[in-house]
CSV table of C-alpha atoms in Angstrom, one decimal:
chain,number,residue,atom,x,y,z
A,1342,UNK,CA,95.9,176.7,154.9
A,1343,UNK,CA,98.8,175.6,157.2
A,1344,UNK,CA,102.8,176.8,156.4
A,1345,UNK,CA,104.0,173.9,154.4
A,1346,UNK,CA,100.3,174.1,152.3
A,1347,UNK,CA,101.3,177.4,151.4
A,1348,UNK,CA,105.1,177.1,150.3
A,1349,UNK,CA,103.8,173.8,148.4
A,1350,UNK,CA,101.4,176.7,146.4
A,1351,UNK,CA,104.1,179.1,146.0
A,1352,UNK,CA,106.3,176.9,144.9
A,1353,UNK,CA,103.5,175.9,142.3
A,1354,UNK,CA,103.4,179.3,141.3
A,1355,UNK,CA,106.9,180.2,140.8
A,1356,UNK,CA,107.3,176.9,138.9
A,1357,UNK,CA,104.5,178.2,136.9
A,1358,UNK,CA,105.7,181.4,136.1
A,1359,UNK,CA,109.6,180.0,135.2
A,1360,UNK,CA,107.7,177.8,132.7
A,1361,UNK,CA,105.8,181.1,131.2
A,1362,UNK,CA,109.1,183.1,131.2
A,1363,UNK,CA,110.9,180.0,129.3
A,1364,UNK,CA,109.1,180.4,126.2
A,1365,UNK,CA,109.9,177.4,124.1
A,1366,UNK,CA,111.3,173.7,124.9
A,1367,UNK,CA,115.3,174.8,123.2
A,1368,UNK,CA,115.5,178.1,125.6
A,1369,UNK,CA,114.1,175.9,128.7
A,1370,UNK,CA,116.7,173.5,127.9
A,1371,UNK,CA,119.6,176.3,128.0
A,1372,UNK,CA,118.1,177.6,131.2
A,1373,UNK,CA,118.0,174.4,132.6
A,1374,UNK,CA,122.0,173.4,131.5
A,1375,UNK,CA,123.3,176.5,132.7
A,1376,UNK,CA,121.6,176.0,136.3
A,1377,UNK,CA,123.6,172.7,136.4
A,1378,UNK,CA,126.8,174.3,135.4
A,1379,UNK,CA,126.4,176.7,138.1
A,1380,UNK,CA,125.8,174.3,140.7
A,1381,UNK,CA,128.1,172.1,139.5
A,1382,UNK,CA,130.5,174.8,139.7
A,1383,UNK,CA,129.2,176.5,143.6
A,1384,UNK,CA,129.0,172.9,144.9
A,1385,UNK,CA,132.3,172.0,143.7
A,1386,UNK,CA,133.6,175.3,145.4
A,1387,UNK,CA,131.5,175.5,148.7
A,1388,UNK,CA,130.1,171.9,149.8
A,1389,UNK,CA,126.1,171.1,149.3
A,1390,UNK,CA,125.3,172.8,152.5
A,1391,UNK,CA,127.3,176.3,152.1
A,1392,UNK,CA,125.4,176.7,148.3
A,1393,UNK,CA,121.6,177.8,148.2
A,1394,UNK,CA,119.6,177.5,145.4
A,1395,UNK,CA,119.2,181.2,145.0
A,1396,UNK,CA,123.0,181.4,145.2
A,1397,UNK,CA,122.9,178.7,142.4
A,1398,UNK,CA,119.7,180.9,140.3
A,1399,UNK,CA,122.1,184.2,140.2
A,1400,UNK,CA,124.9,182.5,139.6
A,1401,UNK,CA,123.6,181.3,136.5
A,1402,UNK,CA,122.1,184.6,135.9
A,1403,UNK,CA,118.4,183.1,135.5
A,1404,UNK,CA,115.8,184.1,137.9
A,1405,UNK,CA,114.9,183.2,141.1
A,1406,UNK,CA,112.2,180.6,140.6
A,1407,UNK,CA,114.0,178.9,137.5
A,1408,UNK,CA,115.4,176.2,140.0
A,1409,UNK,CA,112.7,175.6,141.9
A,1410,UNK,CA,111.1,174.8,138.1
A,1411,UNK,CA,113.2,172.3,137.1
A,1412,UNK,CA,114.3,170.4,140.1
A,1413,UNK,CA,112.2,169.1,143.0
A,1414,UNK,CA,114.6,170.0,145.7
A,1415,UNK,CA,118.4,171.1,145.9
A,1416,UNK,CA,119.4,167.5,146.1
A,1417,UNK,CA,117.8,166.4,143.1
A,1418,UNK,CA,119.9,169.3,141.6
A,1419,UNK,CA,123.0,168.1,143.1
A,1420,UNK,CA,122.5,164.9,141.8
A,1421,UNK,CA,121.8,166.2,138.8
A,1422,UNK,CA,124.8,168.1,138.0
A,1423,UNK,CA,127.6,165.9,139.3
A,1424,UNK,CA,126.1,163.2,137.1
A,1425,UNK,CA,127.5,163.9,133.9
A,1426,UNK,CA,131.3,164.3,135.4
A,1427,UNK,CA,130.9,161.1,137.0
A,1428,UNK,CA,129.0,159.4,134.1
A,1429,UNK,CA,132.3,160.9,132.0
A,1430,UNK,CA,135.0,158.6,134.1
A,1431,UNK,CA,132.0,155.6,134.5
A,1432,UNK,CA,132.4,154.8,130.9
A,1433,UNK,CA,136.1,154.1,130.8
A,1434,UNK,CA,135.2,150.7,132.3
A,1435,UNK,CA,134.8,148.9,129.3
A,1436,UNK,CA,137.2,146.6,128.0
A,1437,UNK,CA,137.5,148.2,124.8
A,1438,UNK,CA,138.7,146.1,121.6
A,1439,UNK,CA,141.9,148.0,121.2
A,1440,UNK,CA,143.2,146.2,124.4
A,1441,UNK,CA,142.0,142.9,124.0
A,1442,UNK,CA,145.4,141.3,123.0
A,1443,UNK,CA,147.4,143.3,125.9
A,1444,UNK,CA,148.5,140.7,128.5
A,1445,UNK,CA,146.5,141.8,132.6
A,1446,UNK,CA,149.3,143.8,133.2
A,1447,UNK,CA,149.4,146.7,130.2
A,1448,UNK,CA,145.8,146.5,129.9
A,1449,UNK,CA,145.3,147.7,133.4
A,1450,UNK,CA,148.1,150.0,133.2
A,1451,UNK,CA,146.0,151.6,130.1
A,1452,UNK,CA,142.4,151.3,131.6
A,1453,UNK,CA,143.9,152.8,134.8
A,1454,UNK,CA,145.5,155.4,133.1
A,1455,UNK,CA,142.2,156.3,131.1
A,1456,UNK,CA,139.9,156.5,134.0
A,1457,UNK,CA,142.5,158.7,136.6
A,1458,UNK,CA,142.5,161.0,133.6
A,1459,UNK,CA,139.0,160.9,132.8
A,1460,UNK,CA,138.5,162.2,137.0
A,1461,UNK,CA,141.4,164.1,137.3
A,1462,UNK,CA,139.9,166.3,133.8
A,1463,UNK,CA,137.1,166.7,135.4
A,1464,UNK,CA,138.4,169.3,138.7
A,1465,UNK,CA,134.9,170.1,139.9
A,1466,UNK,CA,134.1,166.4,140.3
A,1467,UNK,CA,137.1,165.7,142.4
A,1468,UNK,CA,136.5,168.2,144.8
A,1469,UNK,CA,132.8,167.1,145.4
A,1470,UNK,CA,133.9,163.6,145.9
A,1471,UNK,CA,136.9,165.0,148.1
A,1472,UNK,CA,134.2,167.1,150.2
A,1473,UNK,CA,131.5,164.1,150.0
A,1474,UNK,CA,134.5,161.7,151.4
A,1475,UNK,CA,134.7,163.9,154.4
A,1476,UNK,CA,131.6,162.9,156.3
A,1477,UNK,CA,129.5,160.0,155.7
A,1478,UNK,CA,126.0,161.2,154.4
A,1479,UNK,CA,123.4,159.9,152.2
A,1480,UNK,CA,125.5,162.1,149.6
A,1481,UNK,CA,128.6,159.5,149.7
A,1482,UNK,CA,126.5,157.2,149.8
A,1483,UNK,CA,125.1,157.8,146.6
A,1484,UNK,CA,128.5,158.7,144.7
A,1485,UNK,CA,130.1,155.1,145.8
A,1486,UNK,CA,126.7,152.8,145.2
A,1487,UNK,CA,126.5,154.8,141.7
A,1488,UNK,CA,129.4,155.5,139.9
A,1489,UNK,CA,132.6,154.1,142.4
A,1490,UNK,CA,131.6,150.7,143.3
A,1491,UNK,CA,131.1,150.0,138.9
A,1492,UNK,CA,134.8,151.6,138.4
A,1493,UNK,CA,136.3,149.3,141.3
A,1494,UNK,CA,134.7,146.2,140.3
A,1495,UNK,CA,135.3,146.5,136.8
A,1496,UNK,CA,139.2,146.7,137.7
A,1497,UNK,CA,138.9,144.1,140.2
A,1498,UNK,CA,139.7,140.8,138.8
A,1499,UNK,CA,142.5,142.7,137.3
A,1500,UNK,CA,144.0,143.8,140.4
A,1501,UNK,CA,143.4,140.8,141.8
A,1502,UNK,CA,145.2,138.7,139.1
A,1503,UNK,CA,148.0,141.2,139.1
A,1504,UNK,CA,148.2,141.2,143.0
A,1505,UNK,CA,148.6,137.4,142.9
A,1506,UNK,CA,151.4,137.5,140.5
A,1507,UNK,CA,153.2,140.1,142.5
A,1508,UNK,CA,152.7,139.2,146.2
A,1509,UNK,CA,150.8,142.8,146.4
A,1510,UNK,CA,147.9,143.7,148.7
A,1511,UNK,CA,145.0,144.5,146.2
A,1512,UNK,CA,143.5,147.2,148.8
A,1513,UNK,CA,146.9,148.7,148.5
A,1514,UNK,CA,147.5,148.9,145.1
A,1515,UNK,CA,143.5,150.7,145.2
A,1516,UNK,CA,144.5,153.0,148.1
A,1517,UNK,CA,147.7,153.8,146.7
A,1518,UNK,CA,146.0,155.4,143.5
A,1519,UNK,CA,143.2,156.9,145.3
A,1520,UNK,CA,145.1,158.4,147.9
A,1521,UNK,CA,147.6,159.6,145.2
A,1522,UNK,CA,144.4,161.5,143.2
A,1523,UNK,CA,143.4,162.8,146.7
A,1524,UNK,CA,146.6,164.4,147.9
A,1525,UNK,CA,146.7,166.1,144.4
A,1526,UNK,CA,143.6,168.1,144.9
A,1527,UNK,CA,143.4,168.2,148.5
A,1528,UNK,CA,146.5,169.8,149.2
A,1529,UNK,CA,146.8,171.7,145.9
A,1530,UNK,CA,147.3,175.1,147.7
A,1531,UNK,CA,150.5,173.3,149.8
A,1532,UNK,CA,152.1,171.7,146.3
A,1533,UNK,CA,151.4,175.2,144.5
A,1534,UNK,CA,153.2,176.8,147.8
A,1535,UNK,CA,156.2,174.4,148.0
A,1536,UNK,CA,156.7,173.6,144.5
A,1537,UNK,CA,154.9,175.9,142.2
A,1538,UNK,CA,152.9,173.0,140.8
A,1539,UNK,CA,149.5,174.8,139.1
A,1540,UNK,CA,147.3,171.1,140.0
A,1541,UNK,CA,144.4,173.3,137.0
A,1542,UNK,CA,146.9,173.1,134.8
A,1543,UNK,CA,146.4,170.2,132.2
A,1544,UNK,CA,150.0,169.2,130.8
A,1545,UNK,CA,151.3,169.0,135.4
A,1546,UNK,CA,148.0,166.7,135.7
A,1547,UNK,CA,148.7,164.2,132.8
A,1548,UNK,CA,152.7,164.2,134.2
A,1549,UNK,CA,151.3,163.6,137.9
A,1550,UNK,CA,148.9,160.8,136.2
A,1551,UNK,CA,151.7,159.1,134.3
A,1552,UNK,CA,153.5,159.5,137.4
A,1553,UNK,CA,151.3,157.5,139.8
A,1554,UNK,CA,150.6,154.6,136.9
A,1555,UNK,CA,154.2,153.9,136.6
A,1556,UNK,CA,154.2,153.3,140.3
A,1557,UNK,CA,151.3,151.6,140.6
A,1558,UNK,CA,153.3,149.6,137.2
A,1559,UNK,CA,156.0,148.6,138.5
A,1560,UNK,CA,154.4,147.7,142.2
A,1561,UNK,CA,152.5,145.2,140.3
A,1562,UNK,CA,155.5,143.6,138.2
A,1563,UNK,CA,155.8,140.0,139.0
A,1564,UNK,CA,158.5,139.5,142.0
């Protein structure tokens, strides 16, 4: 039997015995969430390649084989736990009803306001994407053609509109809130340095978000 023949059987075999050790379908299911927790958490913290899935198995204090169980690879499992993070800020695109009678420019400012906190809530999804943004890879791609590309176009015609009425470039008034979010996290250790600003803390994000909509607000004001 050549190499690859026989990891394919061991990996049978320790899939095999993680479904023996699981017992039932409800403890599977806790094994499986915490795995996704953990990885969610190491990935966030060391970047897809510096995280093994052993690493990810004793972090989550299952054994060894558990991951290998209940995810084809390590990307599938990286896919799999930024997913609900990024499916969290994915449905704040909807127009909901309680904004239908706000005129382009509140209901942006609102819509906006909901998604930056719905990312910036979510910390170990902001440093993947920060980490992802790096260096393209099949990774990025994945993030953007999934969840990023939705989110900008559903603001789009909003942007656009508001970008018309106040001479404003719509990449801009895009960059200018993304850049914002990424400054926050990527230099997190400088602001707490400089300014004492704790970027974990939830009451300094929602000021920083309320912050950056007011700006992005009052660049879009008609001229």
């Amino acid at each position: 039997m050549t190499k690859s023949g026989q990891g394919e059987t061991n990996r049978r075999g320790r899939r095999g015995s993680a479904a023996e050790q699981d017992g039932n379908e409800g403890k599977g299911q806790a094994i499986r969430e915490r795995i996704l927790d953990s990885a969610l958490d190491l990935f966030s913290r060391h970047g897809f390649d510096g995280v093994s899935l052993s690493a990810i198995a004793k972090h989550a204090q299952v054994a060894q084989p558990h991951p290998y169980y209940y995810f084809k690879d390590k990307a599938s499992l990286w896919k799999a736990a930024i997913s609900p993070p990024f499916e969290a800020v994915l449905q704040q695109i909807e127009v909901e009803d309680d904004l239908k009678d706000l005129n382009d420019h509140d209901r942006f400012g609102v819509r906006l306001r909901r998604i930056i906190h719905a990312s910036i809530d979510n910390i170990a999804m902001m440093k993947i994407y920060l980490q992802e943004s790096a260096t393209p890879s099949a990774r990025l791609d994945y993030i953007v053609d999934t969840y990023l590309k939705p989110i900008h176009a559903s603001l789009e015609g909003e942007i656009h509109a508001l970008a018309r009425k106040s001479g404003a470039n719509p990449a801009f008034i895009l960059a200018g809130v993304v850049g914002a979010i990424h400054f926050f996290f990527g230099t997190s250790d400088l602001l707490t340095r400089l300014h004492g600003l704790d970027v974990a803390d939830a009451d300094t994000r929602r000021a920083y978000i309320d912050f950056i909509v007011d700006q992005v607000l009052h660049a879009t004001l008609g001229r």
